[in-house]
C-alpha atoms as a printed R data frame, in Angstrom:
    type eleno elety resid chain resno        x       y       z
1   ATOM     1    CA   MET     A     1  -86.646 148.926 100.542
2   ATOM     2    CA   ASN     A     2  -85.714 147.602 103.980
3   ATOM     3    CA   LEU     A     3  -88.495 145.643 105.665
4   ATOM     4    CA   ILE     A     4  -88.893 144.316 109.176
5   ATOM     5    CA   ASP     A     5  -91.719 141.736 109.169
6   ATOM     6    CA   LEU     A     6  -93.539 141.720 112.518
7   ATOM     7    CA   SER     A     7  -96.699 140.074 111.151
8   ATOM     8    CA   PHE     A     8  -98.003 136.733 112.375
9   ATOM     9    CA   LYS     A     9  -98.115 133.898 109.872
10  ATOM    10    CA   LYS     A    10  -99.439 130.456 110.752
11  ATOM    11    CA   ASP     A    11  -97.157 127.595 109.824
12  ATOM    12    CA   ALA     A    12  -99.699 124.805 110.163
13  ATOM    13    CA   TYR     A    13 -103.370 123.900 110.248
14  ATOM    14    CA   ARG     A    14 -105.222 120.781 111.240
15  ATOM    15    CA   VAL     A    15 -107.311 118.794 108.796
16  ATOM    16    CA   GLU     A    16 -110.717 117.447 109.800
17  ATOM    17    CA   LEU     A    17 -112.893 115.085 107.799
18  ATOM    18    CA   GLN     A    18 -116.662 115.089 107.745
19  ATOM    19    CA   SER     A    19 -119.184 113.230 105.625
20  ATOM    20    CA   SER     A    20 -122.948 113.407 105.345
21  ATOM    21    CA   LEU     A    21 -125.609 112.633 102.781
22  ATOM    22    CA   LEU     A    22 -127.109 116.019 103.633
23  ATOM    23    CA   PHE     A    23 -124.035 117.719 102.146
24  ATOM    24    CA   GLU     A    24 -124.338 115.416  99.131
25  ATOM    25    CA   HIS     A    25 -127.968 116.462  98.655
26  ATOM    26    CA   ALA     A    26 -127.192 120.162  99.015
27  ATOM    27    CA   LEU     A    27 -124.372 119.878  96.476
28  ATOM    28    CA   GLY     A    28 -126.706 118.000  94.139
29  ATOM    29    CA   ILE     A    29 -129.092 120.946  94.336
30  ATOM    30    CA   ALA     A    30 -126.157 123.290  93.659
31  ATOM    31    CA   ALA     A    31 -125.161 121.268  90.593
32  ATOM    32    CA   ALA     A    32 -128.716 121.060  89.255
33  ATOM    33    CA   THR     A    33 -129.154 124.825  89.470
34  ATOM    34    CA   ASN     A    34 -125.755 125.768  87.997
35  ATOM    35    CA   ARG     A    35 -126.584 125.348  84.311
36  ATOM    36    CA   ARG     A    36 -123.336 126.928  83.104
37  ATOM    37    CA   LEU     A    37 -121.395 124.035  84.609
38  ATOM    38    CA   HIS     A    38 -123.472 121.159  83.256
39  ATOM    39    CA   GLY     A    39 -121.132 120.512  80.338
40  ATOM    40    CA   ALA     A    40 -118.178 120.147  82.714
41  ATOM    41    CA   LEU     A    41 -119.679 117.760  85.279
42  ATOM    42    CA   GLU     A    42 -119.179 113.999  85.296
43  ATOM    43    CA   GLN     A    43 -122.897 113.459  84.783
44  ATOM    44    CA   PRO     A    44 -123.677 114.439  81.155
45  ATOM    45    CA   GLU     A    45 -125.665 117.546  80.350
46  ATOM    46    CA   ASP     A    46 -128.667 115.421  79.297
47  ATOM    47    CA   TYR     A    47 -128.836 114.003  82.814
48  ATOM    48    CA   TRP     A    48 -129.475 117.434  84.325
49  ATOM    49    CA   ILE     A    49 -131.989 118.437  81.660
50  ATOM    50    CA   LYS     A    50 -133.914 115.194  82.183
51  ATOM    51    CA   LEU     A    51 -133.779 115.617  85.957
52  ATOM    52    CA   ARG     A    52 -135.318 119.089  85.850
53  ATOM    53    CA   ASN     A    53 -138.031 117.899  83.467
54  ATOM    54    CA   GLU     A    54 -139.005 114.811  85.466
55  ATOM    55    CA   VAL     A    55 -139.202 116.114  89.034
56  ATOM    56    CA   SER     A    56 -142.537 117.105  90.515
57  ATOM    57    CA   GLU     A    57 -143.924 120.590  89.986
58  ATOM    58    CA   PRO     A    58 -143.303 121.575  93.653
59  ATOM    59    CA   LEU     A    59 -139.632 120.566  93.447
60  ATOM    60    CA   ARG     A    60 -139.215 122.260  90.057
61  ATOM    61    CA   TRP     A    61 -140.573 125.470  91.572
62  ATOM    62    CA   GLU     A    62 -138.160 125.272  94.525
63  ATOM    63    CA   LEU     A    63 -135.230 124.562  92.187
64  ATOM    64    CA   ASP     A    64 -136.153 127.554  90.025
65  ATOM    65    CA   TYR     A    65 -136.282 129.776  93.113
66  ATOM    66    CA   CYS     A    66 -132.949 128.369  94.274
67  ATOM    67    CA   GLU     A    67 -131.374 129.064  90.883
68  ATOM    68    CA   GLN     A    68 -132.658 132.629  90.884
69  ATOM    69    CA   HIS     A    69 -131.523 133.455  94.442
70  ATOM    70    CA   GLN     A    70 -128.537 131.097  94.984
71  ATOM    71    CA   THR     A    71 -130.143 129.600  98.086
72  ATOM    72    CA   TRP     A    72 -128.116 126.370  97.763
73  ATOM    73    CA   LYS     A    73 -125.254 128.311  99.391
74  ATOM    74    CA   MET     A    74 -127.537 129.220 102.311
75  ATOM    75    CA   LEU     A    75 -128.402 125.545 102.660
76  ATOM    76    CA   LEU     A    76 -124.737 124.566 102.870
77  ATOM    77    CA   GLN     A    77 -124.042 127.262 105.449
78  ATOM    78    CA   LEU     A    78 -126.905 126.088 107.658
79  ATOM    79    CA   LEU     A    79 -125.601 122.518 107.444
80  ATOM    80    CA   HIS     A    80 -122.430 123.738 109.148
81  ATOM    81    CA   THR     A    81 -124.196 125.169 112.201
82  ATOM    82    CA   GLU     A    82 -124.315 121.706 113.817
83  ATOM    83    CA   VAL     A    83 -123.415 118.114 112.984
84  ATOM    84    CA   PHE     A    84 -126.752 116.779 111.759
85  ATOM    85    CA   ASP     A    85 -127.399 113.044 111.652
86  ATOM    86    CA   THR     A    86 -130.783 113.250 109.917
87  ATOM    87    CA   PHE     A    87 -132.837 115.571 107.745
88  ATOM    88    CA   GLU     A    88 -135.461 115.736 110.493
89  ATOM    89    CA   GLN     A    89 -132.897 117.024 112.986
90  ATOM    90    CA   PHE     A    90 -131.724 119.647 110.501
91  ATOM    91    CA   ALA     A    91 -135.271 120.821 109.711
92  ATOM    92    CA   ASP     A    92 -136.179 121.018 113.393
93  ATOM    93    CA   ASP     A    93 -133.091 123.061 114.260
94  ATOM    94    CA   VAL     A    94 -133.607 125.492 111.366
95  ATOM    95    CA   MET     A    95 -137.239 126.099 112.302
96  ATOM    96    CA   LYS     A    96 -136.189 126.875 115.897
97  ATOM    97    CA   LEU     A    97 -133.652 129.532 114.898
98  ATOM    98    CA   GLU     A    98 -134.689 133.042 115.904
99  ATOM    99    CA   GLU     A    99 -135.015 135.446 112.986
100 ATOM   100    CA   GLU     A   100 -131.816 137.418 113.620
101 ATOM   101    CA   ARG     A   101 -129.705 134.281 114.115
102 ATOM   102    CA   PHE     A   102 -131.213 132.695 111.005
103 ATOM   103    CA   ILE     A   103 -130.471 135.758 108.831
104 ATOM   104    CA   TYR     A   104 -126.915 135.853 110.195
105 ATOM   105    CA   GLU     A   105 -126.344 132.202 109.293
106 ATOM   106    CA   VAL     A   106 -127.580 132.572 105.696
107 ATOM   107    CA   LEU     A   107 -125.653 135.777 105.004
108 ATOM   108    CA   PRO     A   108 -122.309 135.176 103.255
109 ATOM   109    CA   PHE     A   109 -119.167 134.994 105.361
110 ATOM   110    CA   LEU     A   110 -116.754 137.687 104.142
111 ATOM   111    CA   GLY     A   111 -113.907 137.123 106.579
112 ATOM   112    CA   SER     A   112 -113.424 137.393 110.323
113 ATOM   113    CA   GLY     A   113 -112.825 141.131 110.061
114 ATOM   114    CA   MET     A   114 -116.299 141.584 108.567
115 ATOM   115    CA   GLU     A   115 -118.239 139.694 111.227
116 ATOM   116    CA   ASP     A   116 -119.459 142.850 112.996
117 ATOM   117    CA   LEU     A   117 -120.824 144.039 109.654
118 ATOM   118    CA   ARG     A   118 -122.515 140.683 109.106
119 ATOM   119    CA   ARG     A   119 -124.129 140.812 112.555
120 ATOM   120    CA   SER     A   120 -125.361 144.377 112.012
121 ATOM   121    CA   THR     A   121 -126.806 143.372 108.638
122 ATOM   122    CA   ALA     A   122 -128.608 140.462 110.329
123 ATOM   123    CA   GLN     A   123 -130.231 143.099 112.560
124 ATOM   124    CA   LYS     A   124 -131.483 144.722 109.331
125 ATOM   125    CA   ASP     A   125 -129.195 147.730 109.559
126 ATOM   126    CA   VAL     A   126 -129.626 149.280 106.104
127 ATOM   127    CA   GLY     A   127 -126.242 150.991 106.189
128 ATOM   128    CA   ALA     A   128 -124.447 147.794 107.168
129 ATOM   129    CA   ALA     A   129 -126.219 145.877 104.419
130 ATOM   130    CA   ALA     A   130 -125.152 148.467 101.837
131 ATOM   131    CA   GLU     A   131 -121.562 148.298 103.087
132 ATOM   132    CA   MET     A   132 -121.601 144.512 103.032
133 ATOM   133    CA   LYS     A   133 -122.807 144.538  99.409
134 ATOM   134    CA   LYS     A   134 -120.085 147.025  98.536
135 ATOM   135    CA   VAL     A   135 -117.416 144.761 100.042
136 ATOM   136    CA   CYS     A   136 -118.532 141.753  97.988
137 ATOM   137    CA   ALA     A   137 -119.530 143.655  94.837
138 ATOM   138    CA   ARG     A   138 -117.130 141.614  92.684
139 ATOM   139    CA   HIS     A   139 -118.532 138.289  93.830
140 ATOM   140    CA   ALA     A   140 -120.814 136.495  91.386
141 ATOM   141    CA   PHE     A   141 -123.841 136.170  93.689
142 ATOM   142    CA   PHE     A   142 -123.192 137.300  97.276
143 ATOM   143    CA   SER     A   143 -125.072 140.583  96.721
144 ATOM   144    CA   GLU     A   144 -128.115 138.588  95.615
145 ATOM   145    CA   MET     A   145 -127.830 136.411  98.724
146 ATOM   146    CA   ILE     A   146 -127.811 139.497 100.945
147 ATOM   147    CA   ASP     A   147 -130.901 140.934  99.234
148 ATOM   148    CA   THR     A   148 -132.736 137.619  99.503
149 ATOM   149    CA   ALA     A   149 -131.857 137.187 103.186
150 ATOM   150    CA   LEU     A   150 -133.109 140.685 104.048
151 ATOM   151    CA   ASN     A   151 -136.091 141.030 101.719
152 ATOM   152    CA   THR     A   152 -137.675 137.613 102.241
153 ATOM   153    CA   SER     A   153 -139.464 136.763 105.453
154 ATOM   154    CA   ALA     A   154 -137.447 134.365 107.610
155 ATOM   155    CA   ASP     A   155 -140.373 131.933 107.788
156 ATOM   156    CA   ARG     A   156 -140.749 131.928 103.999
157 ATOM   157    CA   LEU     A   157 -137.032 131.339 103.464
158 ATOM   158    CA   LYS     A   158 -136.914 128.585 106.091
159 ATOM   159    CA   ASP     A   159 -139.879 126.883 104.443
160 ATOM   160    CA   HIS     A   160 -138.181 127.052 101.032
161 ATOM   161    CA   LEU     A   161 -134.856 125.632 102.226
162 ATOM   162    CA   ILE     A   162 -136.422 122.775 104.177
163 ATOM   163    CA   LYS     A   163 -138.863 121.879 101.414
164 ATOM   164    CA   LEU     A   164 -136.115 122.053  98.773
165 ATOM   165    CA   LEU     A   165 -133.868 119.645 100.673
166 ATOM   166    CA   GLN     A   166 -136.739 117.345 101.607
167 ATOM   167    CA   LEU     A   167 -138.128 117.050  98.069
168 ATOM   168    CA   TRP     A   168 -134.670 116.529  96.593
169 ATOM   169    CA   LYS     A   169 -133.992 113.784  99.112
170 ATOM   170    CA   GLN     A   170 -137.303 112.077  98.336
171 ATOM   171    CA   GLU     A   171 -137.448 112.434  94.548
172 ATOM   172    CA   VAL     A   172 -133.852 112.502  93.353
173 ATOM   173    CA   ALA     A   173 -131.494 111.065  95.939
174 ATOM   174    CA   GLY     A   174 -133.567 108.494  97.830
175 ATOM   175    CA   ALA     A   175 -132.887 105.328  95.828
176 ATOM   176    CA   GLU     A   176 -129.136 106.048  95.642
177 ATOM   177    CA   ASP     A   177 -128.583 107.048  99.259
178 ATOM   178    CA   ALA     A   178 -127.349 103.653 100.491
179 ATOM   179    CA   ALA     A   179 -124.824 103.303  97.662
180 ATOM   180    CA   LYS     A   180 -123.682 106.923  98.027
181 ATOM   181    CA   GLU     A   181 -123.242 106.535 101.775
182 ATOM   182    CA   GLU     A   182 -120.977 103.524 101.213
183 ATOM   183    CA   ILE     A   183 -118.892 105.438  98.650
184 ATOM   184    CA   LEU     A   184 -118.487 108.373 101.026
185 ATOM   185    CA   ARG     A   185 -117.554 106.012 103.855
186 ATOM   186    CA   ARG     A   186 -114.853 104.315 101.749
187 ATOM   187    CA   ASP     A   187 -113.383 107.617 100.663
188 ATOM   188    CA   LEU     A   188 -113.342 109.054 104.171
189 ATOM   189    CA   ALA     A   189 -111.532 105.946 105.439
190 ATOM   190    CA   ALA     A   190 -108.883 106.384 102.721
191 ATOM   191    CA   LYS     A   191 -108.339 110.039 103.594
192 ATOM   192    CA   LYS     A   192 -107.995 109.186 107.287
193 ATOM   193    CA   GLY     A   193 -105.241 106.800 106.255
194 ATOM   194    CA   TRP     A   194 -103.504 109.613 104.385
195 ATOM   195    CA   LEU     A   195 -103.589 111.821 107.475
196 ATOM   196    CA   ARG     A   196 -101.655 109.173 109.377
197 ATOM   197    CA   SER     A   197  -98.889 109.078 106.766
198 ATOM   198    CA   VAL     A   198  -98.599 112.495 105.076
199 ATOM   199    CA   SER     A   199  -98.766 116.147 106.103
200 ATOM   200    CA   PRO     A   200 -102.045 118.100 106.294
201 ATOM   201    CA   GLU     A   201 -101.011 120.167 103.239
202 ATOM   202    CA   GLU     A   202 -100.252 117.013 101.252
203 ATOM   203    CA   THR     A   203 -103.615 115.519 102.250
204 ATOM   204    CA   VAL     A   204 -105.469 118.627 101.044
205 ATOM   205    CA   LEU     A   205 -103.515 118.675  97.776
206 ATOM   206    CA   ARG     A   206 -104.132 115.011  97.013
207 ATOM   207    CA   ALA     A   207 -107.813 115.085  98.039
208 ATOM   208    CA   ALA     A   208 -108.953 118.468  96.716
209 ATOM   209    CA   GLY     A   209 -106.302 119.172  94.083
210 ATOM   210    CA   VAL     A   210 -105.583 122.497  95.774
211 ATOM   211    CA   GLU     A   211 -102.265 123.698  97.134
212 ATOM   212    CA   TYR     A   212 -103.482 125.380 100.303
213 ATOM   213    CA   LYS     A   213 -100.824 127.064 102.394
214 ATOM   214    CA   PRO     A   214 -101.385 127.975 106.065
215 ATOM   215    CA   GLU     A   215 -102.735 131.484 106.517
216 ATOM   216    CA   ALA     A   216 -103.567 133.751 109.411
217 ATOM   217    CA   GLY     A   217 -107.085 133.328 110.754
218 ATOM   218    CA   VAL     A   218 -107.461 129.720 109.597
219 ATOM   219    CA   SER     A   219 -106.604 126.975 112.078
220 ATOM   220    CA   ARG     A   220 -108.441 124.081 110.428
221 ATOM   221    CA   VAL     A   221 -109.283 122.768 106.985
222 ATOM   222    CA   LEU     A   222 -112.494 120.777 106.675
223 ATOM   223    CA   LEU     A   223 -112.585 118.145 103.924
224 ATOM   224    CA   ILE     A   224 -116.032 116.906 102.871
225 ATOM   225    CA   PRO     A   225 -116.310 114.273 100.104
226 ATOM   226    CA   HIS     A   226 -118.991 114.318  97.430
227 ATOM   227    CA   VAL     A   227 -120.051 112.230  94.444
228 ATOM   228    CA   ILE     A   228 -122.639 114.369  92.662
229 ATOM   229    CA   TYR     A   229 -120.388 117.341  91.790
230 ATOM   230    CA   ARG     A   230 -117.478 115.294  90.425
231 ATOM   231    CA   PRO     A   231 -114.882 116.209  89.218
232 ATOM   232    CA   TRP     A   232 -115.108 119.630  90.896
233 ATOM   233    CA   THR     A   233 -113.787 120.832  94.229
234 ATOM   234    CA   ILE     A   234 -115.919 123.574  95.786
235 ATOM   235    CA   GLU     A   235 -114.218 126.009  98.158
236 ATOM   236    CA   ALA     A   236 -115.950 127.824 101.007
237 ATOM   237    CA   ASN     A   237 -114.977 129.319 104.325
238 ATOM   238    CA   MET     A   238 -116.339 130.215 107.706
239 ATOM   239    CA   ILE     A   239 -114.862 131.503 110.943
240 ATOM   240    CA   ASP     A   240 -111.456 129.918 111.540
241 ATOM   241    CA   THR     A   241 -112.104 127.299 108.827
242 ATOM   242    CA   GLN     A   242 -111.390 126.698 105.152
243 ATOM   243    CA   ILE     A   243 -113.754 124.166 103.578
244 ATOM   244    CA   PHE     A   244 -113.171 121.954 100.551
245 ATOM   245    CA   TYR     A   245 -116.045 119.839  99.249
246 ATOM   246    CA   TYR     A   246 -113.902 117.489  97.203
247 ATOM   247    CA   PRO     A   247 -114.745 114.762  94.657
248 ATOM   248    CA   VAL     A   248 -114.362 111.204  95.927
249 ATOM   249    CA   SER     A   249 -111.585 109.238  94.281
250 ATOM   250    CA   ASP     A   250 -112.262 106.772  91.496
251 ATOM   251    CA   ALA     A   251 -111.090 103.964  93.762
252 ATOM   252    CA   SER     A   252 -113.856 104.856  96.230
253 ATOM   253    CA   MET     A   253 -116.579 104.681  93.585
254 ATOM   254    CA   THR     A   254 -116.579 100.878  93.468
255 ATOM   255    CA   ALA     A   255 -115.779  98.212  96.019
256 ATOM   256    CA   GLY     A   256 -113.884  96.113  93.494
257 ATOM   257    CA   GLY     A   257 -113.691  97.878  90.196
258 ATOM   258    CA   ASP     A   258 -112.528  97.111  86.675
259 ATOM   259    CA   PRO     A   259 -108.701  97.293  86.628
260 ATOM   260    CA   TYR     A   260 -108.840  98.457  83.000
261 ATOM   261    CA   GLU     A   261 -111.171 101.361  83.738
262 ATOM   262    CA   PRO     A   262 -108.965 104.493  83.781
263 ATOM   263    CA   PRO     A   263 -109.396 106.834  86.758
264 ATOM   264    CA   GLY     A   264 -111.812 109.638  85.903
265 ATOM   265    CA   GLN     A   265 -109.496 112.350  87.256
266 ATOM   266    CA   LEU     A   266 -106.679 111.058  85.046
267 ATOM   267    CA   VAL     A   267 -108.970 111.125  82.011
268 ATOM   268    CA   GLN     A   268 -110.064 114.640  82.966
269 ATOM   269    CA   LEU     A   269 -106.444 115.790  83.176
270 ATOM   270    CA   TYR     A   270 -105.428 114.485  79.759
271 ATOM   271    CA   LYS     A   271 -108.650 115.746  78.237
272 ATOM   272    CA   ALA     A   272 -107.834 119.193  79.613
273 ATOM   273    CA   LEU     A   273 -104.261 119.069  78.294
274 ATOM   274    CA   GLY     A   274 -105.190 117.565  74.932
275 ATOM   275    CA   ASP     A   275 -106.422 120.809  73.395
276 ATOM   276    CA   GLU     A   276 -104.264 123.566  71.890
277 ATOM   277    CA   LYS     A   277 -106.492 126.408  73.098
278 ATOM   278    CA   ARG     A   278 -106.551 125.104  76.655
279 ATOM   279    CA   LEU     A   279 -102.772 124.722  76.661
280 ATOM   280    CA   ARG     A   280 -102.469 128.337  75.487
281 ATOM   281    CA   ALA     A   281 -104.786 129.457  78.277
282 ATOM   282    CA   LEU     A   282 -102.875 127.365  80.811
283 ATOM   283    CA   LYS     A   283  -99.550 128.919  79.788
284 ATOM   284    CA   LEU     A   284 -101.001 132.422  80.144
285 ATOM   285    CA   ILE     A   285 -102.307 131.571  83.619
286 ATOM   286    CA   ALA     A   286  -99.041 129.875  84.628
287 ATOM   287    CA   GLU     A   287  -97.210 133.123  83.799
288 ATOM   288    CA   GLN     A   288  -99.421 135.206  86.089
289 ATOM   289    CA   GLU     A   289 -102.953 135.546  87.437
290 ATOM   290    CA   ARG     A   290 -105.402 136.373  84.655
291 ATOM   291    CA   SER     A   291 -108.985 137.653  84.632
292 ATOM   292    CA   LEU     A   292 -111.595 136.241  82.280
293 ATOM   293    CA   LYS     A   293 -111.465 139.530  80.349
294 ATOM   294    CA   GLU     A   294 -107.679 139.279  79.925
295 ATOM   295    CA   LEU     A   295 -107.879 135.674  78.756
296 ATOM   296    CA   THR     A   296 -110.686 136.470  76.318
297 ATOM   297    CA   GLU     A   297 -108.648 139.278  74.787
298 ATOM   298    CA   GLN     A   298 -105.358 137.364  74.605
299 ATOM   299    CA   LEU     A   299 -106.869 134.158  73.262
300 ATOM   300    CA   GLY     A   300 -109.012 135.980  70.713
301 ATOM   301    CA   MET     A   301 -112.098 133.913  71.516
302 ATOM   302    CA   GLY     A   302 -115.595 134.640  72.768
303 ATOM   303    CA   LYS     A   303 -116.242 134.881  76.490
304 ATOM   304    CA   THR     A   304 -118.513 131.811  76.515
305 ATOM   305    CA   THR     A   305 -115.913 129.674  74.704
306 ATOM   306    CA   VAL     A   306 -113.107 130.767  77.042
307 ATOM   307    CA   HIS     A   307 -115.305 130.097  80.072
308 ATOM   308    CA   HIS     A   308 -115.971 126.577  78.771
309 ATOM   309    CA   HIS     A   309 -112.242 125.859  78.410
310 ATOM   310    CA   LEU     A   310 -111.533 127.296  81.856
311 ATOM   311    CA   ALA     A   311 -114.243 125.090  83.372
312 ATOM   312    CA   ILE     A   312 -112.464 122.019  81.976
313 ATOM   313    CA   LEU     A   313 -109.087 123.234  83.298
314 ATOM   314    CA   ARG     A   314 -110.652 123.867  86.705
315 ATOM   315    CA   GLY     A   315 -112.353 120.477  86.680
316 ATOM   316    CA   ALA     A   316 -108.956 118.854  86.108
317 ATOM   317    CA   GLY     A   317 -107.552 120.781  89.069
318 ATOM   318    CA   LEU     A   318 -105.033 122.679  86.936
319 ATOM   319    CA   VAL     A   319 -106.344 126.160  87.711
320 ATOM   320    CA   ARG     A   320 -108.471 127.720  90.402
321 ATOM   321    CA   VAL     A   321 -110.213 131.026  90.978
322 ATOM   322    CA   LYS     A   322 -108.714 133.497  93.434
323 ATOM   323    CA   ASP     A   323 -110.333 136.895  94.017
324 ATOM   324    CA   GLY     A   324 -112.020 136.809  90.622
325 ATOM   325    CA   SER     A   325 -108.882 135.812  88.686
326 ATOM   326    CA   TYR     A   326 -107.661 132.464  87.383
327 ATOM   327    CA   VAL     A   327 -104.430 131.174  88.949
328 ATOM   328    CA   TRP     A   328 -102.177 128.208  88.246
329 ATOM   329    CA   ASN     A   329 -102.681 125.450  90.806
330 ATOM   330    CA   LYS     A   330  -99.085 124.752  91.766
331 ATOM   331    CA   GLY     A   331  -98.494 121.115  92.500
332 ATOM   332    CA   SER     A   332 -101.509 119.994  90.458
333 ATOM   333    CA   LEU     A   333  -99.280 117.791  88.302
334 ATOM   334    CA   ASP     A   334  -97.212 116.368  91.152
335 ATOM   335    CA   HIS     A   335  -99.098 113.083  91.511
336 ATOM   336    CA   HIS     A   336 -100.428 112.386  88.040
337 ATOM   337    CA   ASP     A   337  -97.276 110.625  86.903
338 ATOM   338    CA   ASP     A   338  -97.667 108.241  89.840
339 ATOM   339    CA   ASP     A   339 -101.406 107.908  89.124
340 ATOM   340    CA   LEU     A   340 -100.677 106.927  85.520
341 ATOM   341    CA   ARG     A   341  -98.016 104.457  86.623
342 ATOM   342    CA   ASP     A   342 -100.415 102.927  89.149
343 ATOM   343    CA   PHE     A   343 -103.116 102.521  86.515
344 ATOM   344    CA   LEU     A   344 -100.672 100.947  84.039
345 ATOM   345    CA   GLY     A   345  -99.328  98.657  86.723
346 ATOM   346    CA   LEU     A   346  -95.767  99.922  86.341
347 ATOM   347    CA   ASP     A   347  -93.357  99.372  89.190
348 ATOM   348    CA   GLU     A   348  -90.233 101.535  89.214
349 ATOM   349    CA   ASN     A   349  -88.361  98.822  91.069
350 ATOM   350    CA   LYS     A   350  -88.902  96.307  88.275
351 ATOM   351    CA   PRO     A   351  -86.611  96.271  85.228
């Protein structure tokens, strides 16, 4: 077939860096309410069980509601409406949002071409809402978000989101905020240094473990560091922007550090590769994109077991999810040889 390509393809994007304890708190809420992932997070599973058992009854209720309706995602989206310096500023701005604008902001972003549909849904157009749910039917929880945004009073939902963030900040995050803020500051400074010496694509790959190529409709990539969700990178998007909430580096975790303490991401990588079943899964995914159903059938294992192995591979940055399928993260091994050499103190220039 002869093809004349007249389409527009971007050849570059700019990278911006942003850090805030409010993002850290929202991601902590996301982690606490994502029970399926607790075995694959840096904090052990017992930590999350203990946390849920020890918080106050009001916070436990808000966390349960969040888990049921995926409102942590709404919280993150609202945090992107402005640059908020304090929780009080965030709460004040959310309370001032008119109902239609508030619903629009908490509805999922489905792409620039779907923004008219999103706006009509925010106006409580039943037909638009049905169409929006149809478009995102394959997504794990966007349909639930749409139902919650439309079937819950705006005042009730605002109250929940503000109270959830406030109680988490007071009961869970408070004592660690100063230390976390310093870690985030160190990591952001390191990434700014990268931007001065390597390309935007290389910066995204090294920070988030994702090979992100320029694409039409996206002019900037926003990198936001986190501690609580390590070792995972969380992807999101909004108009004109691709967002990566990425795990801070091991070097950023301590001001000095034990030189004999191996980097967590390096340990995660070799843990992921040190299992026959995961290597089989990785080879299948490296061949072509695979759905969870395909992998379950080809590996001859239960869905829960396969999901567990995939979570470890994703945590190591070896695979990622694209349109409901698992894909090989090209370039994910590019820097680990250097990382291992750095940890071992090997210098290629020395005999």
